[in-house]
Amino acid sequence: MLTYDVLIVGSGGAGLYAALKSRMEEDLRVAVLTKVYPTRSHTSAAQGGVNAALANKDPTDTWEQHWFDTVKGSDYLADQDAAELLCREAPEVIREMEHWGCPFDRTTEGKIAQRPFGGASKPRACHAADKIGHVMLHTLYEQGLRHGVDYFNEWLTISLLHDGKRCQGVNALDTRTGKLHTIQAKAVILATGGYGRIYWNRTSNAYGNTGDGLAIAYRAGLPLKDMEFVQFHPTGLRRTGILMSEGARGEGGFLLNGLGERFMTRYAPEKMELGPRDLVSRAIETEVRQGRGGPEGEVFLDLTHLGKEKIAERLPQIRQLCIDFEGVDPIEEPIPIKPTAHYSMGGIHTDINGLTSIEGVYAAGESGCVSVHGANRLGGNSLLDILVFGRRAGNHALEYARSVELPSMPKDILASAETRIKSLMEGESEEKLADIRRDMANIMANKAGIYRNAADLTEAVEDLVELKARYKRLKVKDKCKVFNTELVAALELENMLDLAEVVAKGALERTESRGAHSREDFPERDDKSWLVHTVATRGSDERPVLHFDPVTITRFQPEARTY
Amino acid sequence: MADKQYDDGYMHYAFYSGCCFQGADARFFEILEKVFDKVDVKIHLIDDAVCCGAGVIEERSELTSLAINARNMASAERMGLPFYTPCSTCFNVISNVQKRLGEDKKLFKQVNEILAEDDMEYKGECKITHTLWMLAQDVGLEKLKERITNPLNGLRVASYYGCHTRNPGDIQNYESSDNPTSLEDILKVLGVEIVDYDTRNDCCGYHLVWPNNKLSLKMTGDVLKGAQKKDVDLMVTSCPLCFKNLDGLQNKAVAATGGDFQLPVLFLPELVGLACGMSPKEMKLEWHGVPVNVRL
Amino acid sequence: MTEKITPVREKILSNIRIQRFTPGKDRSPYFDNFKMEVETGMTILEVLRHIKNTQDSSLTFRAFCRSSICGSCALRVNNKTVLACSTQLMPILKDFGKATVTITPMANLPIIRDLVVDIDPVIEKLAKMHPYLVENKDRVPETLEKESLMSQEELEAFGLMTDCILCGSCYSACSAVKADSNYAGPLTIAKAYRFSVDPRDDFRGMRFQAAMDQGLWSCVQCRKCIKVCPKDTRPADSIRDMRRISIDAGIHDSPGSRRAKAYTDDVERIGQVNKPMLPVIVHGTKGWAAIEAAEAGLKKHGMEPTRQVCSLPGQSGAAKIYAKVREIEGKKKGGKTNG
């Protein structure tokens, strides 16, 4: 049996930071298990910046102001003790990344450059052109190579193992061979990223952002928190959901509906296209729902009036994205867009060290929920979250692993995983993976997406139960063991179905609008009843059971969130 | 592309010879002039040009490479003629310099400050071309066809561009760099049958002759083997450096890759000359390393 | 004023020819043909996913971010290595003037299944290049109180290489890897260069050695890697740069570095490379045999051989340029010249 002191599941920023932290002193055996190659992870897609009150650009910036911005941005749902740690430790983690070679852009004095970001009171987003996530991820990977972290690439974790009290390890599928393995570990850190793919093609997320770690934890009896909060970005490309940044609207782009009307006049007559993200997303959704969308339910971001020169000079990257991914040259025609699921605030319920209710099991990054983002994540805080809490989880797991012996392992520990694979691989069925996945996405987008109400959400919950029943009949058609991507997709789909149900259930129960959660039938924030975290566990009927935990408020009393 | 200063029915080019026509290959000066005359083209040697450095000078000083090649282009600009080079590497290096200087105003200025030391100025107007596009586009396939007196029907030919007119794609905008057809278009006009082969897009290894001779020969041998397998009569290349390896080093290269054959290789202008009625003797085919013993 | 928007979508019924291989089942790769309607806007990845979702669920390929930043989906389309996610099919069909397109896995790497190759050889070669920053104590502070100081200009010296996404496209296109599987490949040397010019690093000597051991002078400069790199990192340029800084660091004793010196010096001295003497300059005395053989060849055709080609008229102008460049570079390097 493979044995490690600390095993990290997931190779994004949180996972690699945790791995590096637990391996730095080189006395423990540390491995990263990832279903891709480490540098493929979705951290690389983050473009804008990572927040830290370094005060390089504005000497009056402080971590306390960052803290306030974070709490306000969260619509007061963040736990303030956790948000405090996030902002207080930010300068240190950024400097550590810098010492490891991360190529941040520089000020004229040679310090790390910082720029203003939406929702931030001071310019504190550290950047590296438009590829900050990419360079951070690669820096962590490089240092991991230096310090001898082991990598299990293209292994998919199937289940989390524990004895009810402490961690035992994981069962995982080596996709290259199709073989199942148990990996024994004193500590497991789940860092598998978000679950935006429950909206399937209506997300900016990678194909693999299927919430694997969350689903595994959920099935192992661990609670999930605040799952109904999913942030949408108003302008994703029609075909792929790839983001068109605010830059295009900032340069004077128009949003047009299928009839060619500049529809924002109806929703934000003053700010027009530059209204807040959630408002623009809802406006687009309304146009489409009322039959004023384009032929494929899209609207259009029109830049043609800006002229060839301005587009080529001011928006060259946006233009290239449109040409490469959509086959549309924005100089010649309007860009078809749709709102796109962007970030999942919810995750595995942890304390400020990333620790879950099981000793030795941790979660960090987008798959965890400490919570620092509450109902709405502040731009530039997602990368910071993975650094600060990846590091904290790594440090804590390291101390824990040093203090305990290896767990004992029951003999038949692989059996349930084997049964699960077997049930998918053996036999034939009429059900098609792609159909179930598409139906899931439609339910989520139409009934539990940007607009939510009791009737739709009730239907969504019921529809998902039905869909889970259909999934139980699903068989993988590809019977080859080697690199079976259909099998992987089927396992991911099961994960997504479980999470989609928790999202819909949470959204139904939460009868208020807060941050990214927007109820047509309850348009106001309701601090009296709903200043609480939604905590979901899996019930005996395999359906989610919710309870609600208070939010930790230490300094900032809730106020209206206006900018 | 004929310049207005000439009104003689010929197209005129500033001719950048590069330094590949040394030693035995010096014959190509004369051959090019003769062949081009057949299609109403006159080339005028840029007499104060220097070697482009073949990219190798960049391994010592990039700025030197930029500056001497800006100077080479400036010399052609003074002549008021388009810049023609038969060498694919010269084309690649100089086009790349042109592109860099076109994109980077600061660098453009710096390079011109350096050129001022020699009372030269690079304006950035220089149009750079290669035999492929001079023949296929400037002369044009129509005119070329008219001048063919000895169509080479029935000859099975493996066409070979080499790398430096194709990679990277952004150094030229004459044709698609992923699917270039100029060489085949010309060859079809000459009457030959074009045979596809596996190693058509591979590199001949010329630029490793000095740093890693063994690898160079292996690459040359592999390219030849791919063509030879298709039972072609000969290979034709548009690059004089590829020609050096494919012909001059063929015996060694074939031996190095465990083969045992001889495959005649022609430099494109030679085949054009033959099709336009010039004799193998005039083309000095007897100078080839591998005997050109096919019916031409 | 307003006008209904009707996007123009061209459609072509196409034949997608895909290389297949299942280990344990197929002896060697073969091709499957899939018919489908391709429309404007479709990427290669969309085409593959469409086939997988509707025609053959066993079709195997990698894809992850589908926004050209993760580097998973590199493969070849009509023999050119591309990222499937950022490559539109319609323009390719038009470029090749055919309704058929051929999709094959990356070259130079073992096939695992269908379009999936084993990229571990690339990662292993990369790992040998020490592809990480080793802190230069003069620049990197001991504690996390402060960041190291570095100018934007210093950053930009290697900024381009930090765009590399390790997709392996350059490795797939590499002529030298194709001929010699021991050669490290473009991205690994580019990565070694990236760290070697980072002023915060203190490990360049080890990297020079690693690069020399893994074929720094085996790159043929065919420029294919530059053509295929989806992030425009220009690996072949970095290889030239790596050669340059290794020579600057005093590593002169390779045929390649001697060639670089000869070319550079000759152009200054006579305006062109004195090719007749290159064998001896590059290989030392064992080069004489090659020179004699070449001379015998010339005599056979009645030509008088020379060991010193003439000086070109442009030489004096070029020499002025050399001098000026040396002056500029000398200033930049704080007095060190390049010669």
mmCIF file with all atom_site columns, N, CA and C in Angstrom, chain C residues 294-327:
data_model
loop_
_atom_site.group_PDB
_atom_site.id
_atom_site.type_symbol
_atom_site.label_atom_id
_atom_site.label_alt_id
_atom_site.label_comp_id
_atom_site.label_asym_id
_atom_site.label_entity_id
_atom_site.label_seq_id
_atom_site.pdbx_PDB_ins_code
_atom_site.Cartn_x
_atom_site.Cartn_y
_atom_site.Cartn_z
_atom_site.occupancy
_atom_site.B_iso_or_equiv
_atom_site.pdbx_formal_charge
_atom_site.auth_seq_id
_atom_site.auth_comp_id
_atom_site.auth_asym_id
_atom_site.auth_atom_id
_atom_site.pdbx_PDB_model_num
ATOM 1   N N  . ALA C 1 294 ? 37.512 19.189 -49.314 1.00 0.00 ? 294 ALA C N  1
ATOM 2   C CA . ALA C 1 294 ? 36.761 20.227 -50.030 1.00 0.00 ? 294 ALA C CA 1
ATOM 3   C C  . ALA C 1 294 ? 37.625 20.833 -51.133 1.00 0.00 ? 294 ALA C C  1
ATOM 4   N N  . GLU C 1 295 ? 38.885 21.039 -50.797 1.00 0.00 ? 295 GLU C N  1
ATOM 5   C CA . GLU C 1 295 ? 39.784 21.646 -51.781 1.00 0.00 ? 295 GLU C CA 1
ATOM 6   C C  . GLU C 1 295 ? 39.989 20.718 -52.970 1.00 0.00 ? 295 GLU C C  1
ATOM 7   N N  . ALA C 1 296 ? 40.095 19.425 -52.688 1.00 0.00 ? 296 ALA C N  1
ATOM 8   C CA . ALA C 1 296 ? 40.266 18.462 -53.784 1.00 0.00 ? 296 ALA C CA 1
ATOM 9   C C  . ALA C 1 296 ? 39.051 18.512 -54.704 1.00 0.00 ? 296 ALA C C  1
ATOM 10  N N  . GLY C 1 297 ? 37.871 18.655 -54.112 1.00 0.00 ? 297 GLY C N  1
ATOM 11  C CA . GLY C 1 297 ? 36.649 18.738 -54.896 1.00 0.00 ? 297 GLY C CA 1
ATOM 12  C C  . GLY C 1 297 ? 36.671 19.931 -55.841 1.00 0.00 ? 297 GLY C C  1
ATOM 13  N N  . LEU C 1 298 ? 37.112 21.070 -55.324 1.00 0.00 ? 298 LEU C N  1
ATOM 14  C CA . LEU C 1 298 ? 37.156 22.273 -56.143 1.00 0.00 ? 298 LEU C CA 1
ATOM 15  C C  . LEU C 1 298 ? 38.132 22.112 -57.304 1.00 0.00 ? 298 LEU C C  1
ATOM 16  N N  . LYS C 1 299 ? 39.303 21.525 -56.984 1.00 0.00 ? 299 LYS C N  1
ATOM 17  C CA . LYS C 1 299 ? 40.335 21.361 -58.028 1.00 0.00 ? 299 LYS C CA 1
ATOM 18  C C  . LYS C 1 299 ? 39.812 20.482 -59.157 1.00 0.00 ? 299 LYS C C  1
ATOM 19  N N  . LYS C 1 300 ? 39.021 19.509 -58.781 1.00 0.00 ? 300 LYS C N  1
ATOM 20  C CA . LYS C 1 300 ? 38.466 18.595 -59.782 1.00 0.00 ? 300 LYS C CA 1
ATOM 21  C C  . LYS C 1 300 ? 37.689 19.374 -60.848 1.00 0.00 ? 300 LYS C C  1
ATOM 22  N N  . HIS C 1 301 ? 37.020 20.473 -60.413 1.00 0.00 ? 301 HIS C N  1
ATOM 23  C CA . HIS C 1 301 ? 36.258 21.276 -61.353 1.00 0.00 ? 301 HIS C CA 1
ATOM 24  C C  . HIS C 1 301 ? 37.062 22.447 -61.885 1.00 0.00 ? 301 HIS C C  1
ATOM 25  N N  . GLY C 1 302 ? 38.365 22.392 -61.654 1.00 0.00 ? 302 GLY C N  1
ATOM 26  C CA . GLY C 1 302 ? 39.232 23.422 -62.211 1.00 0.00 ? 302 GLY C CA 1
ATOM 27  C C  . GLY C 1 302 ? 39.189 24.727 -61.451 1.00 0.00 ? 302 GLY C C  1
ATOM 28  N N  . MET C 1 303 ? 38.749 24.665 -60.188 1.00 0.00 ? 303 MET C N  1
ATOM 29  C CA . MET C 1 303 ? 38.699 25.896 -59.405 1.00 0.00 ? 303 MET C CA 1
ATOM 30  C C  . MET C 1 303 ? 39.864 25.957 -58.446 1.00 0.00 ? 303 MET C C  1
ATOM 31  N N  . GLU C 1 304 ? 40.422 27.133 -58.275 1.00 0.00 ? 304 GLU C N  1
ATOM 32  C CA . GLU C 1 304 ? 41.538 27.290 -57.350 1.00 0.00 ? 304 GLU C CA 1
ATOM 33  C C  . GLU C 1 304 ? 40.981 27.535 -55.943 1.00 0.00 ? 304 GLU C C  1
ATOM 34  N N  . PRO C 1 305 ? 41.248 26.633 -55.018 1.00 0.00 ? 305 PRO C N  1
ATOM 35  C CA . PRO C 1 305 ? 40.702 26.822 -53.670 1.00 0.00 ? 305 PRO C CA 1
ATOM 36  C C  . PRO C 1 305 ? 41.352 27.999 -52.946 1.00 0.00 ? 305 PRO C C  1
ATOM 37  N N  . THR C 1 306 ? 40.616 28.556 -51.990 1.00 0.00 ? 306 THR C N  1
ATOM 38  C CA . THR C 1 306 ? 41.200 29.607 -51.147 1.00 0.00 ? 306 THR C CA 1
ATOM 39  C C  . THR C 1 306 ? 40.898 29.269 -49.699 1.00 0.00 ? 306 THR C C  1
ATOM 40  N N  . ARG C 1 307 ? 41.783 29.748 -48.813 1.00 0.00 ? 307 ARG C N  1
ATOM 41  C CA . ARG C 1 307 ? 41.510 29.568 -47.387 1.00 0.00 ? 307 ARG C CA 1
ATOM 42  C C  . ARG C 1 307 ? 41.100 30.889 -46.749 1.00 0.00 ? 307 ARG C C  1
ATOM 43  N N  . GLN C 1 308 ? 41.048 31.896 -47.567 1.00 0.00 ? 308 GLN C N  1
ATOM 44  C CA . GLN C 1 308 ? 40.631 33.199 -47.051 1.00 0.00 ? 308 GLN C CA 1
ATOM 45  C C  . GLN C 1 308 ? 39.756 33.866 -48.101 1.00 0.00 ? 308 GLN C C  1
ATOM 46  N N  . VAL C 1 309 ? 38.434 33.881 -47.862 1.00 0.00 ? 309 VAL C N  1
ATOM 47  C CA . VAL C 1 309 ? 37.568 34.525 -48.842 1.00 0.00 ? 309 VAL C CA 1
ATOM 48  C C  . VAL C 1 309 ? 37.787 36.035 -48.754 1.00 0.00 ? 309 VAL C C  1
ATOM 49  N N  . CYS C 1 310 ? 37.357 36.728 -49.813 1.00 0.00 ? 310 CYS C N  1
ATOM 50  C CA . CYS C 1 310 ? 37.645 38.158 -49.881 1.00 0.00 ? 310 CYS C CA 1
ATOM 51  C C  . CYS C 1 310 ? 36.853 38.951 -48.853 1.00 0.00 ? 310 CYS C C  1
ATOM 52  N N  . SER C 1 311 ? 37.323 40.125 -48.569 1.00 0.00 ? 311 SER C N  1
ATOM 53  C CA . SER C 1 311 ? 36.593 41.036 -47.697 1.00 0.00 ? 311 SER C CA 1
ATOM 54  C C  . SER C 1 311 ? 35.539 41.748 -48.543 1.00 0.00 ? 311 SER C C  1
ATOM 55  N N  . LEU C 1 312 ? 34.298 41.807 -48.031 1.00 0.00 ? 312 LEU C N  1
ATOM 56  C CA . LEU C 1 312 ? 33.235 42.450 -48.805 1.00 0.00 ? 312 LEU C CA 1
ATOM 57  C C  . LEU C 1 312 ? 33.304 43.967 -48.628 1.00 0.00 ? 312 LEU C C  1
ATOM 58  N N  . PRO C 1 313 ? 32.828 44.696 -49.671 1.00 0.00 ? 313 PRO C N  1
ATOM 59  C CA . PRO C 1 313 ? 32.855 46.162 -49.560 1.00 0.00 ? 313 PRO C CA 1
ATOM 60  C C  . PRO C 1 313 ? 32.075 46.681 -48.346 1.00 0.00 ? 313 PRO C C  1
ATOM 61  N N  . GLY C 1 314 ? 31.072 45.924 -47.923 1.00 0.00 ? 314 GLY C N  1
ATOM 62  C CA . GLY C 1 314 ? 30.271 46.393 -46.792 1.00 0.00 ? 314 GLY C CA 1
ATOM 63  C C  . GLY C 1 314 ? 30.966 46.263 -45.447 1.00 0.00 ? 314 GLY C C  1
ATOM 64  N N  . GLN C 1 315 ? 32.119 45.598 -45.444 1.00 0.00 ? 315 GLN C N  1
ATOM 65  C CA . GLN C 1 315 ? 32.788 45.313 -44.170 1.00 0.00 ? 315 GLN C CA 1
ATOM 66  C C  . GLN C 1 315 ? 33.043 46.553 -43.322 1.00 0.00 ? 315 GLN C C  1
ATOM 67  N N  . SER C 1 316 ? 33.548 47.613 -43.959 1.00 0.00 ? 316 SER C N  1
ATOM 68  C CA . SER C 1 316 ? 33.946 48.770 -43.154 1.00 0.00 ? 316 SER C CA 1
ATOM 69  C C  . SER C 1 316 ? 32.736 49.394 -42.468 1.00 0.00 ? 316 SER C C  1
ATOM 70  N N  . GLY C 1 317 ? 31.602 49.397 -43.178 1.00 0.00 ? 317 GLY C N  1
ATOM 71  C CA . GLY C 1 317 ? 30.376 49.913 -42.570 1.00 0.00 ? 317 GLY C CA 1
ATOM 72  C C  . GLY C 1 317 ? 29.930 49.031 -41.426 1.00 0.00 ? 317 GLY C C  1
ATOM 73  N N  . ALA C 1 318 ? 29.986 47.736 -41.658 1.00 0.00 ? 318 ALA C N  1
ATOM 74  C CA . ALA C 1 318 ? 29.560 46.798 -40.621 1.00 0.00 ? 318 ALA C CA 1
ATOM 75  C C  . ALA C 1 318 ? 30.441 46.929 -39.389 1.00 0.00 ? 318 ALA C C  1
ATOM 76  N N  . ALA C 1 319 ? 31.740 47.140 -39.618 1.00 0.00 ? 319 ALA C N  1
ATOM 77  C CA . ALA C 1 319 ? 32.657 47.247 -38.485 1.00 0.00 ? 319 ALA C CA 1
ATOM 78  C C  . ALA C 1 319 ? 32.310 48.447 -37.609 1.00 0.00 ? 319 ALA C C  1
ATOM 79  N N  . LYS C 1 320 ? 31.860 49.533 -38.252 1.00 0.00 ? 320 LYS C N  1
ATOM 80  C CA . LYS C 1 320 ? 31.453 50.710 -37.469 1.00 0.00 ? 320 LYS C CA 1
ATOM 81  C C  . LYS C 1 320 ? 30.267 50.355 -36.580 1.00 0.00 ? 320 LYS C C  1
ATOM 82  N N  . ILE C 1 321 ? 29.384 49.559 -37.144 1.00 0.00 ? 321 ILE C N  1
ATOM 83  C CA . ILE C 1 321 ? 28.196 49.145 -36.388 1.00 0.00 ? 321 ILE C CA 1
ATOM 84  C C  . ILE C 1 321 ? 28.573 48.250 -35.211 1.00 0.00 ? 321 ILE C C  1
ATOM 85  N N  . TYR C 1 322 ? 29.481 47.371 -35.479 1.00 0.00 ? 322 TYR C N  1
ATOM 86  C CA . TYR C 1 322 ? 29.978 46.506 -34.394 1.00 0.00 ? 322 TYR C CA 1
ATOM 87  C C  . TYR C 1 322 ? 30.533 47.350 -33.248 1.00 0.00 ? 322 TYR C C  1
ATOM 88  N N  . ALA C 1 323 ? 31.317 48.347 -33.633 1.00 0.00 ? 323 ALA C N  1
ATOM 89  C CA . ALA C 1 323 ? 31.955 49.169 -32.598 1.00 0.00 ? 323 ALA C CA 1
ATOM 90  C C  . ALA C 1 323 ? 30.910 49.892 -31.760 1.00 0.00 ? 323 ALA C C  1
ATOM 91  N N  . LYS C 1 324 ? 29.920 50.411 -32.446 1.00 0.00 ? 324 LYS C N  1
ATOM 92  C CA . LYS C 1 324 ? 28.876 51.157 -31.744 1.00 0.00 ? 324 LYS C CA 1
ATOM 93  C C  . LYS C 1 324 ? 28.077 50.236 -30.807 1.00 0.00 ? 324 LYS C C  1
ATOM 94  N N  . VAL C 1 325 ? 27.744 49.064 -31.317 1.00 0.00 ? 325 VAL C N  1
ATOM 95  C CA . VAL C 1 325 ? 26.987 48.114 -30.501 1.00 0.00 ? 325 VAL C CA 1
ATOM 96  C C  . VAL C 1 325 ? 27.796 47.733 -29.266 1.00 0.00 ? 325 VAL C C  1
ATOM 97  N N  . ARG C 1 326 ? 29.084 47.536 -29.467 1.00 0.00 ? 326 ARG C N  1
ATOM 98  C CA . ARG C 1 326 ? 29.949 47.153 -28.355 1.00 0.00 ? 326 ARG C CA 1
ATOM 99  C C  . ARG C 1 326 ? 29.940 48.253 -27.282 1.00 0.00 ? 326 ARG C C  1
ATOM 100 N N  . GLU C 1 327 ? 29.928 49.467 -27.765 1.00 0.00 ? 327 GLU C N  1
ATOM 101 C CA . GLU C 1 327 ? 29.898 50.590 -26.830 1.00 0.00 ? 327 GLU C CA 1
ATOM 102 C C  . GLU C 1 327 ? 28.605 50.565 -25.994 1.00 0.00 ? 327 GLU C C  1
#
